[in-house]
CSV table of C-alpha atoms in Angstrom, one decimal:
chain,number,residue,atom,x,y,z
A,1,MET,CA,-56.3,29.3,91.1
A,2,THR,CA,-57.8,30.3,87.7
A,3,SER,CA,-58.0,27.6,85.0
A,4,ILE,CA,-56.2,27.2,81.6
A,5,GLY,CA,-58.3,24.6,80.5
A,6,GLY,CA,-57.6,21.4,78.7
A,7,THR,CA,-57.4,18.5,80.7
A,8,ALA,CA,-54.6,16.7,82.9
A,9,SER,CA,-54.7,13.4,80.6
A,10,GLY,CA,-53.1,15.6,77.9
A,11,MET,CA,-49.6,16.0,76.6
A,12,VAL,CA,-49.4,19.0,79.5
A,13,ASP,CA,-51.2,19.1,82.9
A,14,TRP,CA,-51.3,23.1,82.3
A,15,ASN,CA,-53.2,23.7,85.1
A,16,LEU,CA,-50.4,21.6,87.2
A,17,ALA,CA,-48.0,23.8,85.7
A,18,VAL,CA,-49.9,26.7,87.2
A,19,ALA,CA,-49.8,25.4,90.5
A,20,THR,CA,-45.8,24.2,90.4
A,21,ALA,CA,-44.7,27.7,89.1
A,22,THR,CA,-46.7,29.7,91.6
A,23,ARG,CA,-45.9,27.4,94.8
A,24,LEU,CA,-42.2,27.4,93.8
A,25,VAL,CA,-41.6,30.9,92.6
A,26,ARG,CA,-39.5,33.0,94.7
A,27,PRO,CA,-41.7,36.2,96.7
A,28,GLY,CA,-40.9,39.3,95.4
A,29,PRO,CA,-38.8,42.4,97.4
A,30,GLU,CA,-40.1,43.1,100.7
A,31,VAL,CA,-42.7,46.4,100.4
A,32,THR,CA,-45.4,47.5,102.1
A,33,ARG,CA,-49.4,47.2,100.9
A,34,ASP,CA,-49.2,51.1,100.7
A,35,GLU,CA,-45.6,51.2,98.7
A,36,ALA,CA,-47.1,48.2,96.6
A,37,ARG,CA,-50.3,50.3,95.9
A,38,ALA,CA,-47.8,53.2,95.3
A,39,VAL,CA,-45.6,51.0,92.8
A,40,VAL,CA,-49.0,50.0,90.5
A,41,ALA,CA,-50.6,53.6,90.2
A,42,GLU,CA,-46.8,54.7,89.1
A,43,LEU,CA,-46.1,51.8,86.8
A,44,ARG,CA,-50.3,52.8,85.2
A,45,ARG,CA,-49.0,56.1,84.8
A,46,HIS,CA,-46.0,55.8,83.5
A,47,ALA,CA,-47.2,53.2,80.9
A,48,LYS,CA,-50.3,55.6,79.7
A,49,ALA,CA,-47.2,58.2,79.8
A,50,SER,CA,-45.2,56.4,77.2
A,51,GLU,CA,-47.7,56.1,74.4
A,52,GLU,CA,-47.3,59.7,74.2
A,53,HIS,CA,-43.4,59.3,74.0
A,54,VAL,CA,-43.2,56.3,71.9
A,55,ARG,CA,-46.0,57.5,69.5
A,56,GLY,CA,-44.0,61.1,69.0
A,57,PHE,CA,-40.6,59.6,68.4
A,58,THR,CA,-41.3,57.1,66.3
A,59,ARG,CA,-44.3,58.3,64.2
A,60,MET,CA,-46.1,55.7,64.0
A,61,GLY,CA,-49.6,55.6,64.2
A,62,THR,CA,-50.9,54.0,67.3
A,63,GLU,CA,-54.6,54.6,67.6
A,64,ASP,CA,-55.6,51.1,68.4
A,65,THR,CA,-53.5,50.6,71.8
A,66,HIS,CA,-57.0,50.9,73.8
A,67,ASP,CA,-57.4,47.6,72.2
A,68,THR,CA,-54.7,46.0,74.1
A,69,PRO,CA,-55.1,46.6,77.6
A,70,VAL,CA,-51.6,47.2,80.1
A,71,LEU,CA,-51.8,45.0,83.2
A,72,VAL,CA,-49.8,45.3,86.0
A,73,VAL,CA,-49.2,41.7,88.0
A,74,ASP,CA,-47.5,39.8,90.5
A,75,ARG,CA,-45.1,36.7,89.5
A,76,PRO,CA,-48.3,33.9,89.5
A,77,GLY,CA,-50.1,36.8,87.4
A,78,TRP,CA,-47.3,36.9,84.8
A,79,ILE,CA,-47.5,32.8,85.1
A,80,ARG,CA,-50.8,32.4,84.5
A,81,ALA,CA,-51.0,35.1,81.4
A,82,ASN,CA,-47.8,32.8,79.9
A,83,VAL,CA,-49.1,29.0,80.6
A,84,ALA,CA,-52.2,30.2,78.6
A,85,GLY,CA,-50.3,32.0,75.8
A,86,PHE,CA,-48.3,29.0,75.5
A,87,ARG,CA,-51.2,26.9,75.5
A,88,GLU,CA,-52.9,28.7,72.5
A,89,ILE,CA,-49.3,28.8,70.0
A,90,LEU,CA,-48.6,25.5,71.2
A,91,ARG,CA,-51.9,24.1,70.6
A,92,PRO,CA,-50.9,22.7,67.1
A,93,LEU,CA,-47.9,21.2,67.8
A,94,LEU,CA,-49.2,19.2,70.8
A,95,GLU,CA,-52.2,18.1,68.7
A,96,LYS,CA,-49.9,16.7,66.6
A,97,MET,CA,-47.7,15.0,69.0
A,98,GLN,CA,-50.7,13.7,70.9
A,99,GLU,CA,-51.8,11.6,67.6
A,100,ARG,CA,-48.3,10.0,67.3
A,101,ARG,CA,-48.1,9.4,71.0
A,102,GLY,CA,-49.3,5.5,70.3
A,103,SER,CA,-46.8,4.7,68.0
A,104,GLY,CA,-43.9,6.9,68.5
A,105,PRO,CA,-40.8,6.0,70.5
A,106,GLY,CA,-41.6,8.1,73.2
A,107,GLY,CA,-45.3,7.0,73.0
A,108,ALA,CA,-45.0,4.2,76.3
A,109,VAL,CA,-43.3,6.5,78.2
A,110,LEU,CA,-45.8,9.6,78.2
A,111,GLY,CA,-48.7,7.3,78.3
A,112,ALA,CA,-47.2,6.3,81.9
A,113,VAL,CA,-46.2,9.9,83.0
A,114,GLY,CA,-48.6,11.7,81.4
A,115,GLY,CA,-48.9,15.2,81.2
A,116,LYS,CA,-48.6,15.7,84.9
A,117,VAL,CA,-44.3,15.0,84.6
A,118,THR,CA,-44.7,17.4,82.0
A,119,GLY,CA,-46.9,19.8,83.5
A,120,VAL,CA,-44.2,19.9,86.7
A,121,GLU,CA,-41.4,20.6,84.9
A,122,LEU,CA,-42.7,22.8,82.7
A,123,GLY,CA,-43.6,24.7,86.1
A,124,MET,CA,-40.3,25.0,87.2
A,125,LEU,CA,-38.9,26.8,84.6
A,126,LEU,CA,-41.6,28.9,84.4
A,127,SER,CA,-41.1,30.2,88.0
A,128,PHE,CA,-37.3,30.4,87.6
A,129,LEU,CA,-38.1,32.8,84.4
A,130,ALA,CA,-41.2,34.8,86.5
A,131,SER,CA,-39.1,36.3,88.8
A,132,ARG,CA,-36.6,38.3,86.2
A,133,VAL,CA,-39.0,39.3,83.5
A,134,LEU,CA,-39.9,43.3,84.0
A,135,GLY,CA,-42.2,43.8,81.0
A,136,GLN,CA,-43.5,42.0,78.2
A,137,TYR,CA,-46.0,42.5,75.2
A,138,GLU,CA,-47.5,39.2,75.0
A,139,THR,CA,-49.0,39.3,71.2
A,140,PHE,CA,-50.9,35.8,71.4
A,141,ALA,CA,-52.9,36.3,74.5
A,142,PRO,CA,-56.2,34.6,74.9
A,143,ALA,CA,-58.3,36.1,77.9
A,144,VAL,CA,-58.8,34.1,80.9
A,145,ARG,CA,-60.1,35.3,84.2
A,146,ASP,CA,-58.8,38.2,86.2
A,147,LEU,CA,-56.1,38.9,82.6
A,148,PRO,CA,-58.1,40.5,79.6
A,149,ALA,CA,-57.2,40.5,76.5
A,150,GLY,CA,-57.5,42.7,73.2
A,151,GLY,CA,-60.2,41.7,70.9
A,152,GLU,CA,-60.2,40.9,67.2
A,153,GLY,CA,-56.4,39.4,68.2
A,154,GLY,CA,-55.1,42.2,70.0
A,155,GLY,CA,-53.0,41.2,72.7
A,156,ARG,CA,-52.1,42.9,76.4
A,157,LEU,CA,-49.1,44.3,78.1
A,158,LEU,CA,-47.6,43.5,81.1
A,159,LEU,CA,-45.3,44.8,83.8
A,160,VAL,CA,-44.5,42.6,86.6
A,161,ALA,CA,-43.8,45.4,89.4
A,162,PRO,CA,-42.4,42.9,92.3
A,163,ASN,CA,-39.5,42.2,89.3
A,164,ILE,CA,-39.0,46.2,88.3
A,165,VAL,CA,-38.9,47.0,91.9
A,166,HIS,CA,-35.9,44.2,93.0
A,167,VAL,CA,-33.6,45.5,89.6
A,168,GLU,CA,-34.5,48.5,90.5
A,169,ARG,CA,-33.1,48.3,94.4
A,170,GLU,CA,-30.2,46.1,92.8
A,171,LEU,CA,-29.1,48.9,90.6
A,172,ASP,CA,-29.3,50.8,93.0
A,173,VAL,CA,-30.7,53.5,90.3
A,174,PRO,CA,-34.2,56.2,91.4
A,175,PRO,CA,-37.2,54.6,91.2
A,176,HIS,CA,-39.0,56.7,89.2
A,177,ASP,CA,-37.1,56.9,86.3
A,178,PHE,CA,-36.0,52.9,86.3
A,179,ARG,CA,-39.9,52.2,86.1
A,180,LEU,CA,-40.6,55.0,83.2
A,181,TRP,CA,-37.5,53.6,81.5
A,182,VAL,CA,-38.6,50.0,81.7
A,183,CYS,CA,-42.2,51.1,80.3
A,184,LEU,CA,-40.8,52.7,77.6
A,185,HIS,CA,-39.4,49.6,76.3
A,186,GLU,CA,-42.4,47.6,76.4
A,187,GLU,CA,-44.9,50.5,75.2
A,188,THR,CA,-42.7,50.5,72.3
A,189,HIS,CA,-43.8,46.6,71.5
A,190,ARG,CA,-47.5,47.6,71.6
A,191,THR,CA,-46.9,50.1,69.8
A,192,GLN,CA,-45.1,47.8,67.0
A,193,PHE,CA,-48.2,45.4,66.8
A,194,SER,CA,-50.8,48.0,67.3
A,195,ALA,CA,-49.8,50.3,64.3
A,196,VAL,CA,-48.3,47.4,62.0
A,197,PRO,CA,-51.7,45.1,61.8
A,198,TRP,CA,-50.4,42.7,59.8
A,199,LEU,CA,-46.9,42.1,62.2
A,200,ARG,CA,-48.9,39.9,64.7
A,201,ASP,CA,-50.5,37.1,62.1
A,202,HIS,CA,-47.1,37.5,60.3
A,203,LEU,CA,-45.3,36.6,63.1
A,204,GLU,CA,-48.2,33.3,63.7
A,205,GLY,CA,-47.9,32.4,60.5
A,206,GLU,CA,-44.2,31.9,60.9
A,207,ILE,CA,-44.2,30.2,64.3
A,208,GLN,CA,-47.0,28.0,62.9
A,209,SER,CA,-45.0,26.9,60.2
A,210,PHE,CA,-41.7,26.4,62.4
A,211,LEU,CA,-43.8,24.0,65.0
A,212,ALA,CA,-45.4,22.2,61.6
A,213,GLU,CA,-42.1,21.1,60.6
A,214,THR,CA,-41.1,19.9,63.8
A,215,ASP,CA,-40.6,16.2,63.5
A,216,VAL,CA,-38.7,15.2,66.5
A,217,ASP,CA,-40.4,12.4,69.0
A,218,ALA,CA,-42.5,13.4,72.4
A,219,MET,CA,-40.0,11.7,74.6
A,220,THR,CA,-37.0,13.8,73.2
A,221,ILE,CA,-38.5,17.4,73.7
A,222,LEU,CA,-39.6,15.8,76.9
A,223,GLU,CA,-35.9,14.7,77.6
A,224,ARG,CA,-34.6,18.7,76.8
A,225,VAL,CA,-37.9,20.1,79.4
A,226,ARG,CA,-36.5,17.3,82.3
A,227,ASP,CA,-32.7,18.6,81.6
A,228,ALA,CA,-33.8,22.4,81.7
A,229,ALA,CA,-35.5,21.6,84.9
A,230,GLN,CA,-33.0,19.4,86.3
A,231,THR,CA,-30.3,21.6,85.7
A,232,LEU,CA,-32.9,24.7,87.5
A,233,ALA,CA,-33.1,22.0,90.3
A,234,GLY,CA,-29.2,22.3,90.8
A,235,GLY,CA,-29.5,18.4,89.4
A,236,ARG,CA,-26.9,19.0,86.7
A,237,PRO,CA,-25.0,22.3,87.6
A,238,GLU,CA,-22.6,21.7,84.1
A,239,ALA,CA,-25.4,21.5,81.9
A,240,GLU,CA,-23.7,23.9,80.0
A,241,GLU,CA,-20.9,21.6,78.9
A,242,ASP,CA,-23.1,18.2,79.0
A,243,ASP,CA,-25.6,19.4,76.5
A,244,GLY,CA,-22.6,20.9,74.0
A,245,GLY,CA,-24.4,24.3,73.8
A,246,ARG,CA,-28.0,23.1,72.4
A,247,SER,CA,-31.1,24.9,73.1
A,248,LEU,CA,-34.8,23.5,73.1
A,249,VAL,CA,-35.3,25.9,69.5
A,250,GLU,CA,-32.1,24.0,68.0
A,251,LEU,CA,-33.0,20.5,69.1
A,252,VAL,CA,-36.2,20.4,66.5
A,253,GLN,CA,-34.8,22.0,63.5
A,254,THR,CA,-35.4,20.6,60.2
A,255,PRO,CA,-34.1,22.2,57.4
A,256,ALA,CA,-37.0,24.0,56.5
A,257,GLN,CA,-37.4,25.1,60.4
A,258,ARG,CA,-33.5,26.6,59.7
A,259,GLU,CA,-34.8,29.4,57.1
A,260,ILE,CA,-38.2,30.0,59.3
A,261,LEU,CA,-36.1,30.3,62.3
A,262,GLY,CA,-33.7,32.2,60.4
A,263,ARG,CA,-36.5,34.8,59.5
A,264,LEU,CA,-37.9,34.3,63.1
A,265,THR,CA,-34.8,35.6,63.8
A,266,ALA,CA,-34.0,38.6,62.1
A,267,VAL,CA,-37.7,39.9,63.2
A,268,MET,CA,-37.0,39.5,66.7
A,269,SER,CA,-34.4,41.5,66.2
A,270,LEU,CA,-35.9,43.5,64.5
A,271,LEU,CA,-38.9,44.5,67.2
A,272,GLU,CA,-36.1,44.0,70.4
A,273,GLY,CA,-33.6,46.2,68.8
A,274,HIS,CA,-36.1,48.9,68.0
A,275,ALA,CA,-37.6,49.2,71.6
A,276,ASP,CA,-34.3,49.9,72.7
A,277,PHE,CA,-33.2,52.4,70.0
A,278,VAL,CA,-36.5,54.2,71.0
A,279,MET,CA,-35.7,53.9,74.6
A,280,ASP,CA,-32.8,55.5,74.6
A,281,GLY,CA,-34.1,58.1,72.2
A,282,VAL,CA,-36.7,59.1,74.0
A,283,GLY,CA,-35.0,58.7,78.0
A,284,PRO,CA,-33.0,61.8,77.6
A,285,ALA,CA,-35.7,64.2,77.7
A,286,VAL,CA,-37.9,61.9,80.0
A,287,VAL,CA,-35.8,59.9,82.0
A,288,PRO,CA,-33.0,62.1,83.9
A,289,ALA,CA,-30.5,59.0,84.9
A,290,VAL,CA,-31.1,57.2,81.4
A,291,GLY,CA,-27.4,56.7,81.3
A,292,GLU,CA,-26.5,55.3,84.5
A,293,ILE,CA,-29.3,53.1,84.3
A,294,ARG,CA,-28.4,52.3,80.6
A,295,GLU,CA,-24.9,51.0,81.6
A,296,LYS,CA,-26.3,49.6,84.7
A,297,PHE,CA,-28.7,47.3,82.9
A,298,GLN,CA,-26.0,46.4,79.9
A,299,GLN,CA,-24.0,44.8,82.7
A,300,ARG,CA,-26.5,42.9,84.4
A,301,ARG,CA,-28.2,41.6,81.1
A,302,ALA,CA,-24.8,40.7,79.5
A,303,GLN,CA,-23.3,39.1,82.7
A,304,GLY,CA,-26.3,36.8,84.1
A,305,ALA,CA,-27.0,36.6,87.9
A,306,SER,CA,-25.2,33.2,88.2
A,307,ARG,CA,-23.6,30.1,86.4
A,308,LEU,CA,-27.2,28.6,87.1
A,309,ASP,CA,-28.7,31.8,84.9
A,310,LEU,CA,-25.8,30.9,82.4
A,311,ALA,CA,-26.9,27.4,81.7
A,312,LEU,CA,-30.6,27.8,81.7
A,313,ARG,CA,-29.7,30.5,79.0
A,314,LYS,CA,-28.3,28.2,76.6
A,315,LEU,CA,-30.5,25.6,77.2
A,316,LEU,CA,-33.7,28.1,76.7
A,317,GLY,CA,-32.2,29.7,73.6
A,318,LEU,CA,-32.1,33.4,75.9
A,319,ASP,CA,-28.8,33.9,74.8
A,320,ALA,CA,-29.7,34.4,71.3
A,321,LYS,CA,-32.1,36.9,72.9
A,322,LEU,CA,-29.5,38.6,74.0
A,323,ARG,CA,-27.7,38.7,70.7
A,324,GLN,CA,-31.3,39.9,68.9
A,325,TYR,CA,-30.9,43.2,71.4
A,326,ARG,CA,-27.8,44.1,70.7
A,327,ASP,CA,-27.8,43.2,66.4
A,328,GLY,CA,-31.2,44.5,66.2
A,329,GLU,CA,-30.4,48.3,68.0
A,330,ARG,CA,-27.3,48.3,65.6
A,331,PHE,CA,-29.3,48.0,62.8
A,332,VAL,CA,-31.7,50.3,63.7
A,333,ARG,CA,-29.3,53.0,64.6
A,334,ALA,CA,-27.7,52.9,61.5
A,335,VAL,CA,-30.6,52.9,59.0
A,336,VAL,CA,-32.4,55.4,61.0
A,337,ASP,CA,-28.7,57.3,60.8
A,338,GLU,CA,-28.7,56.9,56.9
A,339,VAL,CA,-32.5,57.4,55.8
A,340,GLY,CA,-34.3,58.8,59.1
A,341,MET,CA,-37.2,57.7,61.1
A,342,ASP,CA,-39.7,57.9,57.9
A,343,GLY,CA,-36.8,56.1,56.2
A,344,PHE,CA,-36.7,53.5,58.4
A,345,ASN,CA,-40.4,53.0,59.2
A,346,ARG,CA,-40.3,52.0,55.6
A,347,VAL,CA,-39.9,48.1,57.1
A,348,TRP,CA,-43.5,48.4,58.7
A,349,THR,CA,-44.8,48.2,55.0
A,350,SER,CA,-45.1,44.3,54.7
A,351,PRO,CA,-43.2,41.1,55.4
A,352,ASN,CA,-41.7,41.8,52.3
A,353,THR,CA,-39.7,44.9,53.7
A,354,LEU,CA,-38.9,43.5,56.7
A,355,PRO,CA,-34.9,42.6,57.3
A,356,THR,CA,-33.8,39.6,56.6
A,357,LYS,CA,-31.4,38.1,58.8
A,358,THR,CA,-28.1,38.9,57.1
A,359,GLU,CA,-29.3,42.3,56.3
A,360,ILE,CA,-29.6,42.8,60.4
A,361,ALA,CA,-25.8,42.7,60.5
A,362,LYS,CA,-25.9,44.7,57.2
A,363,PRO,CA,-28.0,47.0,57.3
A,364,ALA,CA,-26.5,49.3,53.9
A,365,ASP,CA,-28.0,46.0,52.1
A,366,TRP,CA,-31.8,46.4,53.7
A,367,ILE,CA,-31.2,50.5,52.9
A,368,ALA,CA,-30.2,49.3,49.2
A,369,ARG,CA,-32.9,46.9,48.8
A,370,VAL,CA,-36.2,49.1,50.1
A,371,HIS,CA,-35.0,52.5,49.1
A,372,ARG,CA,-33.7,51.7,46.1
A,373,ARG,CA,-36.8,49.7,44.7
A,374,SER,CA,-39.2,52.0,46.3
A,375,GLU,CA,-37.4,54.9,44.0
A,376,THR,CA,-37.4,53.4,40.9
């Protein structure tokens, strides 16, 4: 097993999280060795082809994409990569909580159960998510063994082969078309960060500001993680009613955090909506079955697989992510319709030209602010 680093005596036993998730994650769909090799090879070809498609459609320079590797991974590979990413981005918060451990309300309990309980429960959640993610651009991706990342702060693009195969079979859509369609979405995220050098640092700064404002005792956060894990294990099937719909993110909001979260929500809505818009814009020319795929995938995305999915989506805040796809795509489409692609691309000029949460819902306000200011 790849070591993620850190010690088991910390706030989270990261290696135990990896081991737990890897042990619990469901096996992927049945494929022969030759079929698996063919899927991996095809996804790599599609990822490469998607670079040119996305560059041409978005008119965004992507000369630095070579610094962000494309990795076709299995479910354990996705788990290892995400644990490494979580550990990196959460480091300041966990260090802060570690300092408060002795005197905080949850200090005694955490001192007894340590990072092992947290590692096990985090592993349970990751095992659930690992069978659902099709692809992911890891913005904050430290290199670990067998999982390289770009230098100078570059990320990496993950394509989770067994999940892609599972969904294409579930939806009963042409595999070649579906795989390219997925790659177009994920390549758009890679383009966003490689073509907009300030975006990663801006996003990291917002996240760290959000975490720095966190003033919740460690025991409270542990309880929320445990709630999610017990829901996954079937111990709380009515979790969506019991927790009042609160997510882990909503739990730790102060007034300052609400402002930061509003900005983060707007940025994530933009990035996800832009990826959906590009995927649909490029799709008709290169993905013959794009209409069928889009319709079936939207139904699947909206419905979720089960009551358990709905409970966990609420608890983890994933229902908010679904809204981001819809709201962001509407924003991008409205702006492009009004001022064209080059006019829309002014959004990438600086953090000041990013849409606010209000502007995501009212694209005309963003157009008025950004275009009027730049033309006067």
